[in-house]
mmCIF file with all atom_site columns, C-alpha atoms and ligand atoms in Angstrom:
data_model
loop_
_atom_site.group_PDB
_atom_site.id
_atom_site.type_symbol
_atom_site.label_atom_id
_atom_site.label_alt_id
_atom_site.label_comp_id
_atom_site.label_asym_id
_atom_site.label_entity_id
_atom_site.label_seq_id
_atom_site.pdbx_PDB_ins_code
_atom_site.Cartn_x
_atom_site.Cartn_y
_atom_site.Cartn_z
_atom_site.occupancy
_atom_site.B_iso_or_equiv
_atom_site.pdbx_formal_charge
_atom_site.auth_seq_id
_atom_site.auth_comp_id
_atom_site.auth_asym_id
_atom_site.auth_atom_id
_atom_site.pdbx_PDB_model_num
ATOM   1   C  CA  . UNK A 1 1   ? 0.138   -0.055 0.064   1.00 79.00 ? 89  UNK A CA  1
ATOM   2   C  CA  . UNK A 1 2   ? 1.470   3.095  -1.195  1.00 87.00 ? 90  UNK A CA  1
ATOM   3   C  CA  . UNK A 1 3   ? 1.726   6.107  1.069   1.00 92.00 ? 91  UNK A CA  1
ATOM   4   C  CA  . UNK A 1 4   ? -0.489  8.724  -0.579  1.00 89.00 ? 92  UNK A CA  1
ATOM   5   C  CA  . UNK A 1 5   ? 1.784   11.656 0.666   1.00 92.00 ? 93  UNK A CA  1
ATOM   6   C  CA  . UNK A 1 6   ? 5.162   10.520 -0.426  1.00 95.00 ? 94  UNK A CA  1
ATOM   7   C  CA  . UNK A 1 7   ? 4.674   7.179  -2.309  1.00 92.00 ? 95  UNK A CA  1
ATOM   8   C  CA  . UNK A 1 8   ? 6.720   5.168  -0.076  1.00 94.00 ? 96  UNK A CA  1
ATOM   9   C  CA  . UNK A 1 9   ? 5.523   1.466  0.156   1.00 92.00 ? 97  UNK A CA  1
ATOM   10  C  CA  . UNK A 1 10  ? 6.010   0.460  3.607   1.00 93.00 ? 98  UNK A CA  1
ATOM   11  C  CA  . UNK A 1 11  ? 3.580   1.391  6.619   1.00 95.00 ? 99  UNK A CA  1
ATOM   12  C  CA  . UNK A 1 12  ? 2.430   0.439  9.767   1.00 95.00 ? 100 UNK A CA  1
ATOM   13  C  CA  . UNK A 1 13  ? -0.956  -0.313 11.275  1.00 94.00 ? 101 UNK A CA  1
ATOM   14  C  CA  . UNK A 1 14  ? -1.645  2.187  13.968  1.00 94.00 ? 102 UNK A CA  1
ATOM   15  C  CA  . UNK A 1 15  ? -5.375  1.565  14.491  1.00 91.00 ? 103 UNK A CA  1
ATOM   16  C  CA  . UNK A 1 16  ? -7.924  -1.221 13.092  1.00 90.00 ? 104 UNK A CA  1
ATOM   17  C  CA  . UNK A 1 17  ? -11.790 -1.203 13.254  1.00 86.00 ? 105 UNK A CA  1
ATOM   18  C  CA  . UNK A 1 18  ? -14.562 -3.281 12.012  1.00 81.00 ? 106 UNK A CA  1
ATOM   19  C  CA  . UNK A 1 19  ? -17.468 -1.838 10.563  1.00 71.00 ? 107 UNK A CA  1
ATOM   20  C  CA  . UNK A 1 20  ? -20.417 -3.880 8.944   1.00 66.00 ? 108 UNK A CA  1
ATOM   21  C  CA  . UNK A 1 21  ? -19.072 -3.625 5.665   1.00 65.00 ? 109 UNK A CA  1
ATOM   22  C  CA  . UNK A 1 22  ? -15.158 -3.278 5.899   1.00 73.00 ? 110 UNK A CA  1
ATOM   23  C  CA  . UNK A 1 23  ? -12.234 -3.398 8.171   1.00 83.00 ? 111 UNK A CA  1
ATOM   24  C  CA  . UNK A 1 24  ? -10.670 0.163  8.311   1.00 87.00 ? 112 UNK A CA  1
ATOM   25  C  CA  . UNK A 1 25  ? -7.050  0.524  9.005   1.00 91.00 ? 113 UNK A CA  1
ATOM   26  C  CA  . UNK A 1 26  ? -5.369  3.608  10.126  1.00 93.00 ? 114 UNK A CA  1
ATOM   27  C  CA  . UNK A 1 27  ? -1.851  3.223  8.726   1.00 95.00 ? 115 UNK A CA  1
ATOM   28  C  CA  . UNK A 1 28  ? 1.303   5.460  9.417   1.00 96.00 ? 116 UNK A CA  1
ATOM   29  C  CA  . UNK A 1 29  ? 3.694   5.634  6.665   1.00 96.00 ? 117 UNK A CA  1
ATOM   30  C  CA  . UNK A 1 30  ? 7.338   4.379  7.710   1.00 96.00 ? 118 UNK A CA  1
ATOM   31  C  CA  . UNK A 1 31  ? 9.115   7.045  5.629   1.00 95.00 ? 119 UNK A CA  1
ATOM   32  C  CA  . UNK A 1 32  ? 6.993   10.393 6.112   1.00 96.00 ? 120 UNK A CA  1
ATOM   33  C  CA  . UNK A 1 33  ? 5.213   9.472  9.164   1.00 95.00 ? 121 UNK A CA  1
ATOM   34  C  CA  . UNK A 1 34  ? 1.805   10.704 7.269   1.00 94.00 ? 122 UNK A CA  1
ATOM   35  C  CA  . UNK A 1 35  ? -1.509  8.861  8.381   1.00 94.00 ? 123 UNK A CA  1
ATOM   36  C  CA  . UNK A 1 36  ? -3.963  7.627  6.193   1.00 93.00 ? 124 UNK A CA  1
ATOM   37  C  CA  . UNK A 1 37  ? -6.693  5.082  6.171   1.00 89.00 ? 125 UNK A CA  1
ATOM   38  C  CA  . UNK A 1 38  ? -7.313  1.960  4.256   1.00 87.00 ? 126 UNK A CA  1
ATOM   39  C  CA  . UNK A 1 39  ? -10.213 -0.407 3.789   1.00 81.00 ? 127 UNK A CA  1
ATOM   40  C  CA  . UNK A 1 40  ? -10.591 -3.820 3.313   1.00 76.00 ? 128 UNK A CA  1
ATOM   41  C  CA  . UNK A 1 41  ? -13.921 -4.738 1.999   1.00 65.00 ? 129 UNK A CA  1
ATOM   42  C  CA  . UNK A 1 42  ? -16.075 -7.816 1.842   1.00 57.00 ? 130 UNK A CA  1
ATOM   43  C  CA  . UNK A 1 43  ? -17.486 -7.048 -1.533  1.00 53.00 ? 131 UNK A CA  1
ATOM   44  C  CA  . UNK A 1 44  ? -15.327 -5.651 -4.305  1.00 45.00 ? 132 UNK A CA  1
ATOM   45  C  CA  . UNK A 1 45  ? -18.467 -3.796 -5.424  1.00 61.00 ? 133 UNK A CA  1
ATOM   46  C  CA  . UNK A 1 46  ? -17.659 -0.474 -6.869  1.00 77.00 ? 134 UNK A CA  1
ATOM   47  C  CA  . UNK A 1 47  ? -19.679 2.710  -6.686  1.00 87.00 ? 135 UNK A CA  1
ATOM   48  C  CA  . UNK A 1 48  ? -20.186 4.896  -9.558  1.00 91.00 ? 136 UNK A CA  1
ATOM   49  C  CA  . UNK A 1 49  ? -20.989 8.582  -9.372  1.00 92.00 ? 137 UNK A CA  1
ATOM   50  C  CA  . UNK A 1 50  ? -23.004 10.172 -11.931 1.00 92.00 ? 138 UNK A CA  1
ATOM   51  C  CA  . UNK A 1 51  ? -21.828 13.690 -12.172 1.00 88.00 ? 139 UNK A CA  1
ATOM   52  C  CA  . UNK A 1 52  ? -24.006 16.872 -13.031 1.00 84.00 ? 140 UNK A CA  1
ATOM   53  C  CA  . UNK A 1 53  ? -22.713 16.771 -16.554 1.00 88.00 ? 141 UNK A CA  1
ATOM   54  C  CA  . UNK A 1 54  ? -23.735 13.098 -17.038 1.00 90.00 ? 142 UNK A CA  1
ATOM   55  C  CA  . UNK A 1 55  ? -20.169 11.566 -16.823 1.00 92.00 ? 143 UNK A CA  1
ATOM   56  C  CA  . UNK A 1 56  ? -19.427 8.597  -14.666 1.00 92.00 ? 144 UNK A CA  1
ATOM   57  C  CA  . UNK A 1 57  ? -16.845 8.189  -12.265 1.00 91.00 ? 145 UNK A CA  1
ATOM   58  C  CA  . UNK A 1 58  ? -15.740 5.644  -9.601  1.00 90.00 ? 146 UNK A CA  1
ATOM   59  C  CA  . UNK A 1 59  ? -16.693 6.677  -6.299  1.00 89.00 ? 147 UNK A CA  1
ATOM   60  C  CA  . UNK A 1 60  ? -13.398 8.010  -4.509  1.00 88.00 ? 148 UNK A CA  1
ATOM   61  C  CA  . UNK A 1 61  ? -13.206 8.601  -0.792  1.00 87.00 ? 149 UNK A CA  1
ATOM   62  C  CA  . UNK A 1 62  ? -10.172 10.404 -0.898  1.00 88.00 ? 150 UNK A CA  1
ATOM   63  C  CA  . UNK A 1 63  ? -11.829 12.813 -3.273  1.00 89.00 ? 151 UNK A CA  1
ATOM   64  C  CA  . UNK A 1 64  ? -14.832 13.190 -0.784  1.00 89.00 ? 152 UNK A CA  1
ATOM   65  C  CA  . UNK A 1 65  ? -12.418 13.443 2.344   1.00 90.00 ? 153 UNK A CA  1
ATOM   66  C  CA  . UNK A 1 66  ? -10.478 16.226 0.439   1.00 91.00 ? 154 UNK A CA  1
ATOM   67  C  CA  . UNK A 1 67  ? -13.375 18.439 -0.412  1.00 90.00 ? 155 UNK A CA  1
ATOM   68  C  CA  . UNK A 1 68  ? -14.863 17.957 3.379   1.00 92.00 ? 156 UNK A CA  1
ATOM   69  C  CA  . UNK A 1 69  ? -11.637 18.741 4.478   1.00 91.00 ? 157 UNK A CA  1
ATOM   70  C  CA  . UNK A 1 70  ? -11.211 21.765 2.903   1.00 90.00 ? 158 UNK A CA  1
ATOM   71  C  CA  . UNK A 1 71  ? -14.538 23.125 3.911   1.00 90.00 ? 159 UNK A CA  1
ATOM   72  C  CA  . UNK A 1 72  ? -13.693 22.284 7.593   1.00 92.00 ? 160 UNK A CA  1
ATOM   73  C  CA  . UNK A 1 73  ? -9.993  23.864 7.155   1.00 91.00 ? 161 UNK A CA  1
ATOM   74  C  CA  . UNK A 1 74  ? -9.384  25.734 10.329  1.00 91.00 ? 162 UNK A CA  1
ATOM   75  C  CA  . UNK A 1 75  ? -12.607 25.241 12.014  1.00 91.00 ? 163 UNK A CA  1
ATOM   76  C  CA  . UNK A 1 76  ? -12.767 24.342 15.769  1.00 91.00 ? 164 UNK A CA  1
ATOM   77  C  CA  . UNK A 1 77  ? -13.504 20.490 14.937  1.00 90.00 ? 165 UNK A CA  1
ATOM   78  C  CA  . UNK A 1 78  ? -12.097 17.834 16.942  1.00 88.00 ? 166 UNK A CA  1
ATOM   79  C  CA  . UNK A 1 79  ? -9.571  15.672 15.289  1.00 86.00 ? 167 UNK A CA  1
ATOM   80  C  CA  . UNK A 1 80  ? -11.003 12.851 13.349  1.00 87.00 ? 168 UNK A CA  1
ATOM   81  C  CA  . UNK A 1 81  ? -14.405 14.516 12.612  1.00 89.00 ? 169 UNK A CA  1
ATOM   82  C  CA  . UNK A 1 82  ? -14.191 14.886 9.136   1.00 91.00 ? 170 UNK A CA  1
ATOM   83  C  CA  . UNK A 1 83  ? -12.935 11.024 8.738   1.00 89.00 ? 171 UNK A CA  1
ATOM   84  C  CA  . UNK A 1 84  ? -15.925 10.053 10.696  1.00 89.00 ? 172 UNK A CA  1
ATOM   85  C  CA  . UNK A 1 85  ? -18.219 11.968 8.598   1.00 91.00 ? 173 UNK A CA  1
ATOM   86  C  CA  . UNK A 1 86  ? -16.959 10.063 5.461   1.00 90.00 ? 174 UNK A CA  1
ATOM   87  C  CA  . UNK A 1 87  ? -16.825 6.899  7.300   1.00 87.00 ? 175 UNK A CA  1
ATOM   88  C  CA  . UNK A 1 88  ? -20.519 7.310  7.903   1.00 89.00 ? 176 UNK A CA  1
ATOM   89  C  CA  . UNK A 1 89  ? -21.294 8.773  4.646   1.00 91.00 ? 177 UNK A CA  1
ATOM   90  C  CA  . UNK A 1 90  ? -19.517 5.707  2.740   1.00 87.00 ? 178 UNK A CA  1
ATOM   91  C  CA  . UNK A 1 91  ? -21.195 2.962  4.817   1.00 86.00 ? 179 UNK A CA  1
ATOM   92  C  CA  . UNK A 1 92  ? -24.560 4.856  3.922   1.00 89.00 ? 180 UNK A CA  1
ATOM   93  C  CA  . UNK A 1 93  ? -23.886 4.916  0.553   1.00 87.00 ? 181 UNK A CA  1
ATOM   94  C  CA  . UNK A 1 94  ? -22.581 1.235  0.208   1.00 82.00 ? 182 UNK A CA  1
ATOM   95  C  CA  . UNK A 1 95  ? -25.478 0.335  2.057   1.00 83.00 ? 183 UNK A CA  1
ATOM   96  C  CA  . UNK A 1 96  ? -27.794 1.728  -0.585  1.00 85.00 ? 184 UNK A CA  1
ATOM   97  C  CA  . UNK A 1 97  ? -26.516 -1.122 -2.603  1.00 83.00 ? 185 UNK A CA  1
ATOM   98  C  CA  . UNK A 1 98  ? -26.894 0.920  -5.866  1.00 87.00 ? 186 UNK A CA  1
ATOM   99  C  CA  . UNK A 1 99  ? -24.260 0.439  -8.392  1.00 87.00 ? 187 UNK A CA  1
ATOM   100 C  CA  . UNK A 1 100 ? -24.407 4.262  -9.159  1.00 91.00 ? 188 UNK A CA  1
ATOM   101 C  CA  . UNK A 1 101 ? -25.470 7.371  -7.233  1.00 92.00 ? 189 UNK A CA  1
ATOM   102 C  CA  . UNK A 1 102 ? -25.836 10.761 -8.454  1.00 91.00 ? 190 UNK A CA  1
ATOM   103 C  CA  . UNK A 1 103 ? -23.018 13.542 -7.236  1.00 89.00 ? 191 UNK A CA  1
ATOM   104 C  CA  . UNK A 1 104 ? -26.075 15.605 -5.971  1.00 87.00 ? 192 UNK A CA  1
ATOM   105 C  CA  . UNK A 1 105 ? -27.033 12.700 -3.413  1.00 90.00 ? 193 UNK A CA  1
ATOM   106 C  CA  . UNK A 1 106 ? -23.697 12.702 -2.311  1.00 91.00 ? 194 UNK A CA  1
ATOM   107 C  CA  . UNK A 1 107 ? -23.566 16.462 -1.826  1.00 89.00 ? 195 UNK A CA  1
ATOM   108 C  CA  . UNK A 1 108 ? -26.981 16.507 0.120   1.00 88.00 ? 196 UNK A CA  1
ATOM   109 C  CA  . UNK A 1 109 ? -25.788 13.834 2.194   1.00 91.00 ? 197 UNK A CA  1
ATOM   110 C  CA  . UNK A 1 110 ? -22.555 15.623 3.098   1.00 92.00 ? 198 UNK A CA  1
ATOM   111 C  CA  . UNK A 1 111 ? -24.560 19.160 3.562   1.00 89.00 ? 199 UNK A CA  1
ATOM   112 C  CA  . UNK A 1 112 ? -26.831 17.451 5.761   1.00 90.00 ? 200 UNK A CA  1
ATOM   113 C  CA  . UNK A 1 113 ? -24.005 16.097 8.065   1.00 92.00 ? 201 UNK A CA  1
ATOM   114 C  CA  . UNK A 1 114 ? -21.895 19.496 7.936   1.00 91.00 ? 202 UNK A CA  1
ATOM   115 C  CA  . UNK A 1 115 ? -24.967 21.446 8.912   1.00 88.00 ? 203 UNK A CA  1
ATOM   116 C  CA  . UNK A 1 116 ? -25.429 19.629 12.256  1.00 89.00 ? 204 UNK A CA  1
ATOM   117 C  CA  . UNK A 1 117 ? -21.482 20.204 12.977  1.00 91.00 ? 205 UNK A CA  1
ATOM   118 C  CA  . UNK A 1 118 ? -20.357 23.361 11.696  1.00 91.00 ? 206 UNK A CA  1
ATOM   119 C  CA  . UNK A 1 119 ? -22.277 26.464 10.054  1.00 89.00 ? 207 UNK A CA  1
ATOM   120 C  CA  . UNK A 1 120 ? -18.933 27.906 8.271   1.00 90.00 ? 208 UNK A CA  1
ATOM   121 C  CA  . UNK A 1 121 ? -18.222 24.341 7.073   1.00 91.00 ? 209 UNK A CA  1
ATOM   122 C  CA  . UNK A 1 122 ? -21.452 23.994 5.706   1.00 89.00 ? 210 UNK A CA  1
ATOM   123 C  CA  . UNK A 1 123 ? -21.707 27.359 3.900   1.00 88.00 ? 211 UNK A CA  1
ATOM   124 C  CA  . UNK A 1 124 ? -18.138 26.647 2.381   1.00 88.00 ? 212 UNK A CA  1
ATOM   125 C  CA  . UNK A 1 125 ? -18.984 23.201 1.235   1.00 88.00 ? 213 UNK A CA  1
ATOM   126 C  CA  . UNK A 1 126 ? -22.459 24.531 -0.224  1.00 84.00 ? 214 UNK A CA  1
ATOM   127 C  CA  . UNK A 1 127 ? -20.900 27.338 -1.934  1.00 81.00 ? 215 UNK A CA  1
ATOM   128 C  CA  . UNK A 1 128 ? -18.636 25.086 -3.862  1.00 78.00 ? 216 UNK A CA  1
ATOM   129 C  CA  . UNK A 1 129 ? -21.045 22.290 -4.475  1.00 74.00 ? 217 UNK A CA  1
ATOM   130 C  CA  . UNK A 1 130 ? -23.695 24.334 -5.334  1.00 69.00 ? 218 UNK A CA  1
ATOM   131 C  CA  . UNK A 1 131 ? -21.613 26.704 -7.254  1.00 62.00 ? 219 UNK A CA  1
ATOM   132 C  CA  . UNK A 1 132 ? -23.582 29.953 -6.133  1.00 54.00 ? 220 UNK A CA  1
ATOM   133 C  CA  . UNK A 1 133 ? -23.502 32.464 -9.059  1.00 53.00 ? 221 UNK A CA  1
ATOM   134 C  CA  . UNK A 1 134 ? -23.482 35.477 -6.868  1.00 58.00 ? 222 UNK A CA  1
ATOM   135 C  CA  . UNK A 1 135 ? -23.557 36.662 -3.317  1.00 59.00 ? 223 UNK A CA  1
ATOM   136 C  CA  . UNK A 1 136 ? -27.228 36.898 -3.243  1.00 64.00 ? 224 UNK A CA  1
ATOM   137 C  CA  . UNK A 1 137 ? -27.493 33.178 -3.680  1.00 64.00 ? 225 UNK A CA  1
ATOM   138 C  CA  . UNK A 1 138 ? -25.081 32.714 -1.005  1.00 64.00 ? 226 UNK A CA  1
ATOM   139 C  CA  . UNK A 1 139 ? -27.033 34.984 1.360   1.00 70.00 ? 227 UNK A CA  1
ATOM   140 C  CA  . UNK A 1 140 ? -30.188 33.056 0.699   1.00 71.00 ? 228 UNK A CA  1
ATOM   141 C  CA  . UNK A 1 141 ? -28.439 29.748 1.815   1.00 69.00 ? 229 UNK A CA  1
ATOM   142 C  CA  . UNK A 1 142 ? -27.314 31.646 5.028   1.00 70.00 ? 230 UNK A CA  1
ATOM   143 C  CA  . UNK A 1 143 ? -30.761 32.918 5.755   1.00 75.00 ? 231 UNK A CA  1
ATOM   144 C  CA  . UNK A 1 144 ? -32.123 29.663 5.024   1.00 74.00 ? 232 UNK A CA  1
ATOM   145 C  CA  . UNK A 1 145 ? -29.863 28.107 7.386   1.00 69.00 ? 233 UNK A CA  1
ATOM   146 C  CA  . UNK A 1 146 ? -30.493 30.261 10.201  1.00 70.00 ? 234 UNK A CA  1
ATOM   147 C  CA  . UNK A 1 147 ? -34.276 30.075 9.503   1.00 70.00 ? 235 UNK A CA  1
ATOM   148 C  CA  . UNK A 1 148 ? -34.039 25.923 9.763   1.00 64.00 ? 236 UNK A CA  1
ATOM   149 C  CA  . UNK A 1 149 ? -32.062 26.361 13.140  1.00 60.00 ? 237 UNK A CA  1
ATOM   150 C  CA  . UNK A 1 150 ? -34.574 28.481 14.440  1.00 55.00 ? 238 UNK A CA  1
ATOM   151 C  CA  . UNK A 1 151 ? -37.269 26.245 13.588  1.00 54.00 ? 239 UNK A CA  1
ATOM   152 C  CA  . UNK A 1 152 ? -35.382 23.151 15.118  1.00 50.00 ? 240 UNK A CA  1
ATOM   153 C  CA  . UNK A 1 153 ? -33.790 24.766 18.016  1.00 46.00 ? 241 UNK A CA  1
ATOM   154 C  CA  . UNK A 1 154 ? -36.666 24.148 20.349  1.00 43.00 ? 242 UNK A CA  1
ATOM   155 C  CA  . UNK A 1 155 ? -37.446 20.647 18.941  1.00 42.00 ? 243 UNK A CA  1
ATOM   156 C  CA  . UNK A 1 156 ? -34.118 19.091 18.778  1.00 42.00 ? 244 UNK A CA  1
ATOM   157 C  CA  . UNK A 1 157 ? -31.339 18.062 21.369  1.00 42.00 ? 245 UNK A CA  1
ATOM   158 C  CA  . UNK A 1 158 ? -28.220 19.941 20.960  1.00 42.00 ? 246 UNK A CA  1
ATOM   159 C  CA  . UNK A 1 159 ? -25.830 17.166 20.591  1.00 45.00 ? 247 UNK A CA  1
ATOM   160 C  CA  . UNK A 1 160 ? -22.827 19.374 19.676  1.00 44.00 ? 248 UNK A CA  1
ATOM   161 C  CA  . UNK A 1 161 ? -22.159 22.593 21.298  1.00 44.00 ? 249 UNK A CA  1
ATOM   162 C  CA  . UNK A 1 162 ? -22.833 25.860 19.392  1.00 45.00 ? 250 UNK A CA  1
ATOM   163 C  CA  . UNK A 1 163 ? -19.673 26.676 17.561  1.00 45.00 ? 251 UNK A CA  1
ATOM   164 C  CA  . UNK A 1 164 ? -18.190 30.314 18.057  1.00 45.00 ? 252 UNK A CA  1
ATOM   165 C  CA  . UNK A 1 165 ? -18.202 32.176 14.906  1.00 47.00 ? 253 UNK A CA  1
ATOM   166 C  CA  . UNK A 1 166 ? -16.810 35.513 16.112  1.00 47.00 ? 254 UNK A CA  1
ATOM   167 C  CA  . UNK A 1 167 ? -13.080 35.550 16.793  1.00 48.00 ? 255 UNK A CA  1
ATOM   168 C  CA  . UNK A 1 168 ? -11.902 35.121 20.217  1.00 48.00 ? 256 UNK A CA  1
ATOM   169 C  CA  . UNK A 1 169 ? -10.669 38.326 21.768  1.00 49.00 ? 257 UNK A CA  1
ATOM   170 C  CA  . UNK A 1 170 ? -6.804  37.522 22.635  1.00 50.00 ? 258 UNK A CA  1
ATOM   171 C  CA  . UNK A 1 171 ? -6.143  37.836 26.151  1.00 50.00 ? 259 UNK A CA  1
ATOM   172 C  CA  . UNK A 1 172 ? -2.023  38.785 26.498  1.00 49.00 ? 260 UNK A CA  1
ATOM   173 C  CA  . UNK A 1 173 ? -0.168  36.644 28.820  1.00 50.00 ? 261 UNK A CA  1
ATOM   174 C  CA  . UNK A 1 174 ? 0.718   38.345 32.006  1.00 48.00 ? 262 UNK A CA  1
ATOM   175 C  CA  . UNK A 1 175 ? -1.791  41.254 31.529  1.00 49.00 ? 263 UNK A CA  1
ATOM   176 C  CA  . UNK A 1 176 ? -4.887  40.227 32.536  1.00 47.00 ? 264 UNK A CA  1
ATOM   177 C  CA  . UNK A 1 177 ? -7.044  43.203 32.683  1.00 49.00 ? 265 UNK A CA  1
ATOM   178 C  CA  . UNK A 1 178 ? -9.117  43.494 35.792  1.00 49.00 ? 266 UNK A CA  1
ATOM   179 C  CA  . UNK A 1 179 ? -12.380 45.225 35.340  1.00 51.00 ? 267 UNK A CA  1
ATOM   180 C  CA  . UNK A 1 180 ? -13.638 47.387 38.082  1.00 49.00 ? 268 UNK A CA  1
HETATM 181 ZN ZN1 . LIG B 2 .   ? 4.683   8.834  3.278   1.00 92.07 ? 233 LIG B ZN1 1
#
């Protein structure tokens, strides 16, 4: 198994987990120390994604991971969150048992998960995925999001604490301001 970062062919297994469809292994490259995930599947079934322009391409976990990572960049999410989102999504996709799915279905599934995780990541992902033509479309998406949250806030349990979207004021070391 080649390291996706440096191409080195030897790695060690640092974690192994069984899911109902696969064995997931976290590996660490012996050359560059980068960590990556491999899956061993029961079935060699491949899943094809039908893109908006009608082209088909094989489902790529790495591609999906890359897209979500990008949307979650510098967001205060616990380590491994993106991988868990992708694990979950991938398992659900394979559970559908279809030979092909539309890219819009995958996009919707990602957005559904990001919506509950981080608003900024959600907006970033949707702006790429939905290819917002201008700011008014983006604003509309943001408005829809806040409306949906107002609607659900009383009915749903909050499983993930609200994420701070404003920058945290910096407190300089040794200069704690005391308020009178
Ligand atoms: Zn490597």
